[in-house]
Amino acid sequence: MTDAAARTNERNQIFRDLFSGKTPKRVPISNPATQDFAIQHAGLDLAECQWDLTKLEPVYDKFCQDFYTDTYPGGSIRIPSHYQILGSTPIVMSSSGFMQHPDVVGMLAEEYDQFIASPYDCIVETILPRLYTGFNGEPGKVAMTLAKAMRAQSDDLAYLGAIRGKMNAKYGFATMIGALTEAPFDFMADFLRSFKGISGDVRRYPDKVAAACEAVLPLMIKKGTLPNPSMLGYTFIPLHMAPYLRDKDFATLYWPTFKKLVETLASMGQNVQLFVEQDWMRYLDYLYELPENTIMRFEYGDAKVIKEKLGKKHIISGLYPVTLLQTGTKQQCVDKAKELLDILAPGGRYWWQADKSIIHLEASGPVVENLKAVLDYVHENGTY
């Protein structure tokens, strides 16, 4: 057995133990820096590398060499090629090379009834042509555009997958697989009604919002279902809108279908990782109700209270402020890691991740050295 294979086996066992409620031999670590960060760290042009993926293998090799992590680092769910072919308006590349998600409207308020009656048909026939210019025109032209986009995405994912295979063989990361979905309410906000639109809908016609969330739930379940659920796989669900809702609106409009989504996925034997964005402290009692060993990566919150309320049932992650890596000294950054280890590691059910991903890298800033120091510290001292 090679050293890399041995590391993979060790890391896989750590995550098996973590996800099954056992206490692993040490705290597992995920590097919060993204593919965008890795490209900048390698000194290359961000936009150019995303259009020419052949430049990425040395980028990832350097990334894996320079930063400790138990899981494959970086990764990108937004590759520009197929978005451009489709004429995307909800996902676009900025002039600086970052992929962005503008606040767009894919569904008009008067189209709720159409959506509730058949979400899939409404998405295909009405919403996609509004969001993607490539879906407008003669059927033959639309079909050709879709075929080109699917081929571009397939080729890009295959190439990135090959790079990942090489890095795994060389560095021995845990072999986890993942899916991505959204809470029904968040899906309605992010791509259909927009932040402003859904905020008004909650007050004008909450019954339609609730019905739309129920109607789209099966699609969100399908999107989040892994082909072969396993202990080393999980569905990632970023949570967006809940902190902006009144308590009564959260209870009636957001929570019911979100809870059904997580429970359904868990019942299939797969893990669920939530990215708990913004401040969910007033909703901790709700989160406790989710299936045991739900992974919760918090952006903000009181670590002691979160550990006290959720740590005996669920897996806690996040809470390390990436802003500190930019503003703090190396010692301050390490001290914060120690503080969170002391609070969250006892008793198990803790996975070291930062409060958010690191996308931008300032060439003259201290982020690289501070991040290295924190990752190394947690690796060397992350015991339960």
mmCIF file of C-alpha atoms in Angstrom:
data_model
loop_
_atom_site.group_PDB
_atom_site.id
_atom_site.type_symbol
_atom_site.label_atom_id
_atom_site.label_comp_id
_atom_site.label_asym_id
_atom_site.label_seq_id
_atom_site.Cartn_x
_atom_site.Cartn_y
_atom_site.Cartn_z
ATOM 1 C CA MET A 1 0.000 0.000 0.000
ATOM 2 C CA THR A 2 1.333 3.439 -0.948
ATOM 3 C CA ASP A 3 1.614 6.269 1.579
ATOM 4 C CA ALA A 4 -1.184 8.121 -0.236
ATOM 5 C CA ALA A 5 -3.475 5.082 -0.069
ATOM 6 C CA ALA A 6 -2.753 4.718 3.639
ATOM 7 C CA ARG A 7 -3.623 8.380 4.199
ATOM 8 C CA THR A 8 -6.870 7.908 2.280
ATOM 9 C CA ASN A 9 -7.806 4.916 4.429
ATOM 10 C CA GLU A 10 -7.039 6.813 7.619
ATOM 11 C CA ARG A 11 -9.013 9.852 6.528
ATOM 12 C CA ASN A 12 -11.954 7.771 5.328
ATOM 13 C CA GLN A 13 -12.140 6.090 8.732
ATOM 14 C CA ILE A 14 -12.064 9.456 10.490
ATOM 15 C CA PHE A 15 -15.067 10.625 8.485
ATOM 16 C CA ARG A 16 -16.889 7.310 8.852
ATOM 17 C CA ASP A 17 -16.552 7.643 12.602
ATOM 18 C CA LEU A 18 -17.585 11.301 12.553
ATOM 19 C CA PHE A 19 -20.672 10.767 10.399
ATOM 20 C CA SER A 20 -21.823 7.748 12.422
ATOM 21 C CA GLY A 21 -21.653 9.513 15.779
ATOM 22 C CA LYS A 22 -18.403 7.925 16.967
ATOM 23 C CA THR A 23 -15.414 9.941 18.164
ATOM 24 C CA PRO A 24 -12.648 9.884 15.514
ATOM 25 C CA LYS A 25 -8.944 9.644 16.332
ATOM 26 C CA ARG A 26 -8.607 13.376 15.619
ATOM 27 C CA VAL A 27 -10.556 16.379 14.337
ATOM 28 C CA PRO A 28 -10.889 16.280 10.520
ATOM 29 C CA ILE A 29 -9.973 19.403 8.560
ATOM 30 C CA SER A 30 -11.190 20.997 5.327
ATOM 31 C CA ASN A 31 -9.287 23.843 3.688
ATOM 32 C CA PRO A 32 -11.775 26.710 3.198
ATOM 33 C CA ALA A 33 -9.931 28.183 0.205
ATOM 34 C CA THR A 34 -11.582 27.705 -3.198
ATOM 35 C CA GLN A 35 -10.386 27.079 -6.731
ATOM 36 C CA ASP A 36 -10.477 30.854 -7.299
ATOM 37 C CA PHE A 37 -8.066 31.283 -4.382
ATOM 38 C CA ALA A 38 -5.839 28.475 -5.681
ATOM 39 C CA ILE A 39 -5.507 30.101 -9.094
ATOM 40 C CA GLN A 40 -4.504 33.411 -7.535
ATOM 41 C CA HIS A 41 -2.127 31.608 -5.159
ATOM 42 C CA ALA A 42 -0.399 30.129 -8.211
ATOM 43 C CA GLY A 43 -0.010 33.620 -9.684
ATOM 44 C CA LEU A 44 -2.218 32.955 -12.710
ATOM 45 C CA ASP A 45 -5.072 34.867 -14.312
ATOM 46 C CA LEU A 46 -8.424 33.891 -12.812
ATOM 47 C CA ALA A 47 -10.576 34.211 -15.914
ATOM 48 C CA GLU A 48 -8.014 32.621 -18.234
ATOM 49 C CA CYS A 49 -7.669 29.509 -16.057
ATOM 50 C CA GLN A 50 -11.425 29.007 -15.874
ATOM 51 C CA TRP A 51 -11.690 29.120 -19.651
ATOM 52 C CA ASP A 52 -8.608 26.944 -20.193
ATOM 53 C CA LEU A 53 -8.794 24.112 -17.662
ATOM 54 C CA THR A 54 -5.519 22.613 -18.901
ATOM 55 C CA LYS A 55 -3.778 25.220 -16.730
ATOM 56 C CA LEU A 56 -5.357 23.885 -13.525
ATOM 57 C CA GLU A 57 -3.382 20.714 -12.803
ATOM 58 C CA PRO A 58 -0.233 22.537 -11.597
ATOM 59 C CA VAL A 59 -2.516 24.976 -9.757
ATOM 60 C CA TYR A 60 -4.037 22.154 -7.743
ATOM 61 C CA ASP A 61 -0.686 20.449 -7.220
ATOM 62 C CA LYS A 62 0.742 23.575 -5.610
ATOM 63 C CA PHE A 63 -2.482 24.080 -3.645
ATOM 64 C CA CYS A 64 -2.327 20.554 -2.220
ATOM 65 C CA GLN A 65 1.367 20.878 -1.384
ATOM 66 C CA ASP A 66 1.060 24.200 0.420
ATOM 67 C CA PHE A 67 -2.040 23.717 2.617
ATOM 68 C CA TYR A 68 -2.958 20.823 4.873
ATOM 69 C CA THR A 69 -6.443 19.349 4.414
ATOM 70 C CA ASP A 70 -8.139 15.968 4.809
ATOM 71 C CA THR A 71 -10.615 16.582 1.996
ATOM 72 C CA TYR A 72 -9.991 17.522 -1.617
ATOM 73 C CA PRO A 73 -9.465 21.293 -1.697
ATOM 74 C CA GLY A 74 -10.896 23.912 -3.994
ATOM 75 C CA GLY A 75 -13.449 22.690 -6.433
ATOM 76 C CA SER A 76 -15.829 24.720 -8.574
ATOM 77 C CA ILE A 77 -19.539 24.306 -9.181
ATOM 78 C CA ARG A 78 -19.682 27.225 -11.610
ATOM 79 C CA ILE A 79 -17.623 26.684 -14.734
ATOM 80 C CA PRO A 80 -18.162 29.519 -17.235
ATOM 81 C CA SER A 81 -18.233 27.645 -20.556
ATOM 82 C CA HIS A 82 -21.724 26.164 -20.463
ATOM 83 C CA TYR A 83 -23.185 29.259 -18.817
ATOM 84 C CA GLN A 84 -21.971 31.401 -21.716
ATOM 85 C CA ILE A 85 -23.328 28.952 -24.296
ATOM 86 C CA LEU A 86 -26.734 29.085 -22.598
ATOM 87 C CA GLY A 87 -26.734 32.889 -22.411
ATOM 88 C CA SER A 88 -27.019 32.803 -18.631
ATOM 89 C CA THR A 89 -28.265 35.809 -16.657
ATOM 90 C CA PRO A 90 -28.376 34.243 -13.132
ATOM 91 C CA ILE A 91 -24.745 33.051 -13.235
ATOM 92 C CA VAL A 92 -22.246 35.363 -14.959
ATOM 93 C CA MET A 93 -18.521 36.061 -14.891
ATOM 94 C CA SER A 94 -17.486 39.488 -13.643
ATOM 95 C CA SER A 95 -14.761 41.574 -15.263
ATOM 96 C CA SER A 96 -12.378 40.351 -12.546
ATOM 97 C CA GLY A 97 -13.016 36.690 -13.394
ATOM 98 C CA PHE A 98 -15.232 35.733 -10.452
ATOM 99 C CA MET A 99 -18.473 33.876 -11.146
ATOM 100 C CA GLN A 100 -21.375 35.816 -9.657
ATOM 101 C CA HIS A 101 -25.091 35.325 -9.026
ATOM 102 C CA PRO A 102 -27.048 38.561 -9.638
ATOM 103 C CA ASP A 103 -30.461 38.990 -8.009
ATOM 104 C CA VAL A 104 -32.658 37.921 -10.927
ATOM 105 C CA VAL A 105 -36.366 37.281 -11.454
ATOM 106 C CA GLY A 106 -37.201 34.062 -13.242
ATOM 107 C CA MET A 107 -40.878 33.844 -12.298
ATOM 108 C CA LEU A 108 -43.421 36.658 -12.121
ATOM 109 C CA ALA A 109 -45.801 36.999 -9.196
ATOM 110 C CA GLU A 110 -48.797 36.261 -11.411
ATOM 111 C CA GLU A 111 -47.224 32.919 -12.406
ATOM 112 C CA TYR A 112 -47.482 31.306 -8.949
ATOM 113 C CA ASP A 113 -50.567 29.286 -9.890
ATOM 114 C CA GLN A 114 -48.863 27.961 -13.026
ATOM 115 C CA PHE A 115 -45.822 26.988 -10.970
ATOM 116 C CA ILE A 116 -47.839 25.343 -8.198
ATOM 117 C CA ALA A 117 -49.805 23.289 -10.735
ATOM 118 C CA SER A 118 -46.636 21.872 -12.340
ATOM 119 C CA PRO A 119 -43.244 23.196 -11.184
ATOM 120 C CA TYR A 120 -41.222 21.209 -13.725
ATOM 121 C CA ASP A 121 -43.304 22.337 -16.706
ATOM 122 C CA CYS A 122 -43.239 25.943 -15.520
ATOM 123 C CA ILE A 123 -39.461 25.858 -15.105
ATOM 124 C CA VAL A 124 -38.863 24.367 -18.552
ATOM 125 C CA GLU A 125 -41.442 26.324 -20.521
ATOM 126 C CA THR A 126 -41.448 29.718 -18.799
ATOM 127 C CA ILE A 127 -38.584 30.268 -16.368
ATOM 128 C CA LEU A 128 -35.543 28.884 -18.189
ATOM 129 C CA PRO A 129 -36.218 30.888 -21.393
ATOM 130 C CA ARG A 130 -36.462 33.998 -19.231
ATOM 131 C CA LEU A 131 -33.170 33.339 -17.438
ATOM 132 C CA TYR A 132 -31.161 31.858 -20.333
ATOM 133 C CA THR A 133 -31.292 33.566 -23.720
ATOM 134 C CA GLY A 134 -30.143 30.367 -25.422
ATOM 135 C CA PHE A 135 -33.524 28.802 -24.682
ATOM 136 C CA ASN A 136 -35.333 31.327 -26.890
ATOM 137 C CA GLY A 137 -35.949 30.837 -30.606
ATOM 138 C CA GLU A 138 -36.750 27.935 -32.889
ATOM 139 C CA PRO A 139 -36.918 24.471 -31.239
ATOM 140 C CA GLY A 140 -34.058 23.143 -33.346
ATOM 141 C CA LYS A 141 -31.803 26.026 -32.348
ATOM 142 C CA VAL A 142 -32.718 25.610 -28.674
ATOM 143 C CA ALA A 143 -31.969 21.877 -28.835
ATOM 144 C CA MET A 144 -28.575 22.533 -30.402
ATOM 145 C CA THR A 145 -27.733 25.134 -27.739
ATOM 146 C CA LEU A 146 -28.672 22.707 -24.982
ATOM 147 C CA ALA A 147 -26.621 19.915 -26.570
ATOM 148 C CA LYS A 148 -23.553 22.152 -26.868
ATOM 149 C CA ALA A 149 -23.883 23.319 -23.252
ATOM 150 C CA MET A 150 -24.300 19.779 -21.943
ATOM 151 C CA ARG A 151 -21.256 18.615 -23.891
ATOM 152 C CA ALA A 152 -19.175 21.537 -22.633
ATOM 153 C CA GLN A 153 -20.176 20.881 -19.033
ATOM 154 C CA SER A 154 -19.561 17.147 -19.386
ATOM 155 C CA ASP A 155 -16.099 17.711 -20.850
ATOM 156 C CA ASP A 156 -15.186 20.263 -18.167
ATOM 157 C CA LEU A 157 -16.352 18.050 -15.310
ATOM 158 C CA ALA A 158 -14.494 15.066 -16.763
ATOM 159 C CA TYR A 159 -11.283 17.082 -16.983
ATOM 160 C CA LEU A 160 -11.632 18.400 -13.432
ATOM 161 C CA GLY A 161 -12.436 14.882 -12.279
ATOM 162 C CA ALA A 162 -9.217 13.604 -13.846
ATOM 163 C CA ILE A 163 -7.220 16.271 -11.981
ATOM 164 C CA ARG A 164 -8.964 15.302 -8.761
ATOM 165 C CA GLY A 165 -8.075 11.658 -9.343
ATOM 166 C CA LYS A 166 -4.408 12.533 -9.793
ATOM 167 C CA MET A 167 -4.351 14.697 -6.664
ATOM 168 C CA ASN A 168 -6.098 12.005 -4.616
ATOM 169 C CA ALA A 169 -3.590 9.413 -5.813
ATOM 170 C CA LYS A 170 -0.686 11.690 -4.853
ATOM 171 C CA TYR A 171 -1.935 13.225 -1.590
ATOM 172 C CA GLY A 172 -4.431 10.670 -0.250
ATOM 173 C CA PHE A 173 -7.534 12.715 0.519
ATOM 174 C CA ALA A 174 -10.733 11.240 1.909
ATOM 175 C CA THR A 175 -12.837 9.846 -0.939
ATOM 176 C CA MET A 176 -16.111 11.633 -0.329
ATOM 177 C CA ILE A 177 -18.823 12.305 -2.891
ATOM 178 C CA GLY A 178 -21.469 14.984 -2.739
ATOM 179 C CA ALA A 179 -24.679 16.354 -4.154
ATOM 180 C CA LEU A 180 -26.137 19.856 -3.940
ATOM 181 C CA THR A 181 -29.682 21.031 -3.427
ATOM 182 C CA GLU A 182 -31.589 23.892 -1.808
ATOM 183 C CA ALA A 183 -34.329 24.360 0.733
ATOM 184 C CA PRO A 184 -37.531 24.916 -1.290
ATOM 185 C CA PHE A 185 -37.978 28.465 0.025
ATOM 186 C CA ASP A 186 -34.376 29.344 -0.889
ATOM 187 C CA PHE A 187 -34.846 27.926 -4.382
ATOM 188 C CA MET A 188 -37.897 30.149 -4.841
ATOM 189 C CA ALA A 189 -35.874 33.169 -3.742
ATOM 190 C CA ASP A 190 -32.551 32.511 -5.462
ATOM 191 C CA PHE A 191 -33.617 31.748 -9.026
ATOM 192 C CA LEU A 192 -37.337 32.416 -9.316
ATOM 193 C CA ARG A 193 -38.608 35.416 -7.365
ATOM 194 C CA SER A 194 -35.385 37.176 -6.220
ATOM 195 C CA PHE A 195 -34.650 38.443 -2.702
ATOM 196 C CA LYS A 196 -36.849 41.499 -3.131
ATOM 197 C CA GLY A 197 -39.632 39.574 -4.815
ATOM 198 C CA ILE A 198 -39.921 36.779 -2.247
ATOM 199 C CA SER A 199 -39.757 39.296 0.612
ATOM 200 C CA GLY A 200 -42.835 41.026 -0.771
ATOM 201 C CA ASP A 201 -44.593 37.748 -1.568
ATOM 202 C CA VAL A 202 -44.313 36.626 2.065
ATOM 203 C CA ARG A 203 -46.533 39.547 3.052
ATOM 204 C CA ARG A 204 -48.834 39.734 0.026
ATOM 205 C CA TYR A 205 -49.694 36.068 -0.566
ATOM 206 C CA PRO A 206 -48.029 33.733 1.933
ATOM 207 C CA ASP A 207 -50.395 30.887 1.046
ATOM 208 C CA LYS A 208 -49.043 30.815 -2.513
ATOM 209 C CA VAL A 209 -45.456 30.854 -1.244
ATOM 210 C CA ALA A 210 -46.185 27.893 1.038
ATOM 211 C CA ALA A 211 -47.924 26.002 -1.772
ATOM 212 C CA ALA A 212 -45.032 26.693 -4.158
ATOM 213 C CA CYS A 213 -42.522 25.346 -1.618
ATOM 214 C CA GLU A 214 -44.568 22.172 -1.209
ATOM 215 C CA ALA A 215 -44.893 21.813 -4.983
ATOM 216 C CA VAL A 216 -41.164 22.104 -5.670
ATOM 217 C CA LEU A 217 -40.057 19.901 -2.749
ATOM 218 C CA PRO A 218 -39.928 16.663 -4.830
ATOM 219 C CA LEU A 219 -37.569 18.352 -7.315
ATOM 220 C CA MET A 220 -35.293 19.500 -4.491
ATOM 221 C CA ILE A 221 -35.248 15.977 -3.066
ATOM 222 C CA LYS A 222 -34.396 14.530 -6.469
ATOM 223 C CA LYS A 223 -31.629 17.080 -7.015
ATOM 224 C CA GLY A 224 -30.094 16.255 -3.638
ATOM 225 C CA THR A 225 -30.204 12.472 -3.954
ATOM 226 C CA LEU A 226 -26.869 10.711 -4.393
ATOM 227 C CA PRO A 227 -26.783 7.887 -6.968
ATOM 228 C CA ASN A 228 -25.415 5.524 -4.316
ATOM 229 C CA PRO A 229 -25.827 6.932 -0.789
ATOM 230 C CA SER A 230 -22.940 5.951 1.485
ATOM 231 C CA MET A 231 -21.337 6.888 4.782
ATOM 232 C CA LEU A 232 -18.698 8.867 2.842
ATOM 233 C CA GLY A 233 -21.175 10.959 0.882
ATOM 234 C CA TYR A 234 -23.359 13.918 1.756
ATOM 235 C CA THR A 235 -25.806 16.376 0.278
ATOM 236 C CA PHE A 236 -24.771 19.998 0.690
ATOM 237 C CA ILE A 237 -27.568 22.499 1.357
ATOM 238 C CA PRO A 238 -26.668 26.204 1.643
ATOM 239 C CA LEU A 239 -29.299 28.038 3.699
ATOM 240 C CA HIS A 240 -29.967 31.609 2.617
ATOM 241 C CA MET A 241 -33.229 33.313 3.509
ATOM 242 C CA ALA A 242 -34.177 32.208 7.026
ATOM 243 C CA PRO A 243 -32.318 34.974 8.937
ATOM 244 C CA TYR A 244 -34.245 37.599 6.943
ATOM 245 C CA LEU A 245 -37.668 36.208 7.895
ATOM 246 C CA ARG A 246 -39.888 36.978 10.843
ATOM 247 C CA ASP A 247 -40.177 34.081 13.282
ATOM 248 C CA LYS A 248 -43.763 33.312 12.287
ATOM 249 C CA ASP A 249 -42.896 33.330 8.579
ATOM 250 C CA PHE A 250 -39.952 31.006 9.183
ATOM 251 C CA ALA A 251 -42.196 28.615 11.101
ATOM 252 C CA THR A 252 -44.911 28.467 8.456
ATOM 253 C CA LEU A 253 -43.122 29.099 5.143
ATOM 254 C CA TYR A 254 -39.484 28.017 5.458
ATOM 255 C CA TRP A 255 -39.226 25.295 8.059
ATOM 256 C CA PRO A 256 -41.879 22.712 7.041
ATOM 257 C CA THR A 257 -40.506 21.863 3.583
ATOM 258 C CA PHE A 258 -36.882 22.306 4.640
ATOM 259 C CA LYS A 259 -37.386 19.801 7.466
ATOM 260 C CA LYS A 260 -39.084 17.342 5.085
ATOM 261 C CA LEU A 261 -36.169 17.720 2.656
ATOM 262 C CA VAL A 262 -33.516 16.877 5.265
ATOM 263 C CA GLU A 263 -35.561 14.044 6.773
ATOM 264 C CA THR A 264 -36.185 12.472 3.375
ATOM 265 C CA LEU A 265 -32.521 12.601 2.379
ATOM 266 C CA ALA A 266 -31.436 11.192 5.743
ATOM 267 C CA SER A 267 -33.970 8.364 5.432
ATOM 268 C CA MET A 268 -32.176 7.281 2.244
ATOM 269 C CA GLY A 269 -29.033 6.645 4.260
ATOM 270 C CA GLN A 270 -27.089 9.711 3.179
ATOM 271 C CA ASN A 271 -25.566 12.468 5.247
ATOM 272 C CA VAL A 272 -26.695 16.073 4.976
ATOM 273 C CA GLN A 273 -24.376 19.067 5.423
ATOM 274 C CA LEU A 274 -26.027 22.428 6.007
ATOM 275 C CA PHE A 275 -24.220 25.696 5.410
ATOM 276 C CA VAL A 276 -25.997 27.752 8.062
ATOM 277 C CA GLU A 277 -25.499 31.211 6.568
ATOM 278 C CA GLN A 278 -25.827 34.404 8.583
ATOM 279 C CA ASP A 279 -27.143 34.225 12.170
ATOM 280 C CA TRP A 280 -29.424 31.282 13.058
ATOM 281 C CA MET A 281 -29.144 31.564 16.853
ATOM 282 C CA ARG A 282 -32.914 32.100 17.250
ATOM 283 C CA TYR A 283 -33.551 28.924 15.267
ATOM 284 C CA LEU A 284 -31.271 26.507 17.155
ATOM 285 C CA ASP A 285 -34.227 24.667 18.722
ATOM 286 C CA TYR A 286 -35.566 24.014 15.232
ATOM 287 C CA LEU A 287 -32.203 22.694 14.039
ATOM 288 C CA TYR A 288 -32.070 20.294 16.963
ATOM 289 C CA GLU A 289 -35.179 18.553 15.561
ATOM 290 C CA LEU A 290 -33.346 17.458 12.388
ATOM 291 C CA PRO A 291 -32.117 13.845 12.014
ATOM 292 C CA GLU A 292 -29.185 12.843 14.218
ATOM 293 C CA ASN A 293 -25.696 13.620 12.914
ATOM 294 C CA THR A 294 -26.835 16.323 10.531
ATOM 295 C CA ILE A 295 -23.685 18.319 9.710
ATOM 296 C CA MET A 296 -24.110 22.022 10.463
ATOM 297 C CA ARG A 297 -21.482 24.471 9.260
ATOM 298 C CA PHE A 298 -22.223 27.776 10.961
ATOM 299 C CA GLU A 299 -21.232 31.164 9.611
ATOM 300 C CA TYR A 300 -22.011 33.129 12.772
ATOM 301 C CA GLY A 301 -23.112 32.395 16.311
ATOM 302 C CA ASP A 302 -22.057 31.741 19.891
ATOM 303 C CA ALA A 303 -19.918 28.593 19.769
ATOM 304 C CA LYS A 304 -20.595 27.698 23.409
ATOM 305 C CA VAL A 305 -24.364 27.944 23.027
ATOM 306 C CA ILE A 306 -24.312 26.036 19.737
ATOM 307 C CA LYS A 307 -22.226 23.253 21.303
ATOM 308 C CA GLU A 308 -24.480 23.111 24.364
ATOM 309 C CA LYS A 309 -27.729 22.971 22.385
ATOM 310 C CA LEU A 310 -26.714 20.894 19.363
ATOM 311 C CA GLY A 311 -23.370 19.206 20.025
ATOM 312 C CA LYS A 312 -24.712 16.018 21.618
ATOM 313 C CA LYS A 313 -26.886 15.200 18.594
ATOM 314 C CA HIS A 314 -25.402 16.917 15.551
ATOM 315 C CA ILE A 315 -21.991 17.503 13.960
ATOM 316 C CA ILE A 316 -20.828 21.098 14.400
ATOM 317 C CA SER A 317 -18.528 22.889 11.975
ATOM 318 C CA GLY A 318 -17.656 26.375 10.773
ATOM 319 C CA LEU A 319 -17.500 29.433 13.064
ATOM 320 C CA TYR A 320 -13.791 30.117 12.380
ATOM 321 C CA PRO A 321 -13.788 33.713 10.983
ATOM 322 C CA VAL A 322 -11.851 33.868 7.718
ATOM 323 C CA THR A 323 -11.699 37.659 8.089
ATOM 324 C CA LEU A 324 -9.255 37.096 10.954
ATOM 325 C CA LEU A 325 -6.822 35.523 8.500
ATOM 326 C CA GLN A 326 -6.679 38.881 6.727
ATOM 327 C CA THR A 327 -6.623 41.182 9.749
ATOM 328 C CA GLY A 328 -4.959 39.187 12.530
ATOM 329 C CA THR A 329 -1.424 38.157 13.368
ATOM 330 C CA LYS A 330 -0.383 34.534 12.981
ATOM 331 C CA GLN A 331 -0.609 34.045 16.750
ATOM 332 C CA GLN A 332 -4.093 35.570 16.918
ATOM 333 C CA CYS A 333 -5.251 33.249 14.144
ATOM 334 C CA VAL A 334 -3.847 30.177 15.884
ATOM 335 C CA ASP A 335 -5.294 31.286 19.230
ATOM 336 C CA LYS A 336 -8.775 31.479 17.668
ATOM 337 C CA ALA A 337 -8.379 27.954 16.327
ATOM 338 C CA LYS A 338 -7.375 26.762 19.802
ATOM 339 C CA GLU A 339 -10.358 28.546 21.362
ATOM 340 C CA LEU A 340 -12.818 26.806 19.022
ATOM 341 C CA LEU A 341 -11.118 23.429 19.510
ATOM 342 C CA ASP A 342 -11.443 23.809 23.282
ATOM 343 C CA ILE A 343 -15.162 24.595 22.960
ATOM 344 C CA LEU A 344 -16.315 22.356 20.126
ATOM 345 C CA ALA A 345 -14.067 19.280 20.138
ATOM 346 C CA PRO A 346 -14.839 17.746 23.574
ATOM 347 C CA GLY A 347 -17.255 14.857 23.205
ATOM 348 C CA GLY A 348 -16.697 14.538 19.463
ATOM 349 C CA ARG A 349 -18.971 15.609 16.618
ATOM 350 C CA TYR A 350 -16.703 18.419 15.422
ATOM 351 C CA TRP A 351 -15.312 18.983 11.909
ATOM 352 C CA TRP A 352 -12.932 21.923 11.444
ATOM 353 C CA GLN A 353 -14.142 24.184 8.677
ATOM 354 C CA ALA A 354 -14.124 27.965 8.464
ATOM 355 C CA ASP A 355 -17.220 30.141 8.622
ATOM 356 C CA LYS A 356 -17.163 30.661 4.856
ATOM 357 C CA SER A 357 -15.059 29.946 1.793
ATOM 358 C CA ILE A 358 -12.032 32.056 0.881
ATOM 359 C CA ILE A 359 -12.349 33.283 -2.686
ATOM 360 C CA HIS A 360 -10.176 36.376 -3.048
ATOM 361 C CA LEU A 361 -6.459 36.539 -2.303
ATOM 362 C CA GLU A 362 -4.672 39.837 -1.797
ATOM 363 C CA ALA A 363 -1.104 39.372 -2.977
ATOM 364 C CA SER A 364 0.389 41.499 -0.202
ATOM 365 C CA GLY A 365 -1.842 40.209 2.609
ATOM 366 C CA PRO A 366 -1.090 37.694 5.381
ATOM 367 C CA VAL A 367 -3.826 35.200 4.456
ATOM 368 C CA VAL A 368 -1.564 32.501 2.993
ATOM 369 C CA GLU A 369 0.785 32.264 5.971
ATOM 370 C CA ASN A 370 -2.002 32.624 8.512
ATOM 371 C CA LEU A 371 -4.107 29.930 6.830
ATOM 372 C CA LYS A 372 -1.144 27.558 6.695
ATOM 373 C CA ALA A 373 -0.475 28.131 10.389
ATOM 374 C CA VAL A 374 -4.091 27.479 11.381
ATOM 375 C CA LEU A 375 -4.452 24.320 9.303
ATOM 376 C CA ASP A 376 -1.158 22.941 10.637
ATOM 377 C CA TYR A 377 -2.111 23.783 14.219
ATOM 378 C CA VAL A 378 -5.471 22.009 14.018
ATOM 379 C CA HIS A 379 -3.852 18.994 12.353
ATOM 380 C CA GLU A 380 -1.221 18.717 15.098
ATOM 381 C CA ASN A 381 -3.465 19.560 18.058
ATOM 382 C CA GLY A 382 -6.985 18.610 16.969
ATOM 383 C CA THR A 383 -7.810 15.919 19.508
ATOM 384 C CA TYR A 384 -11.179 15.312 21.110
#
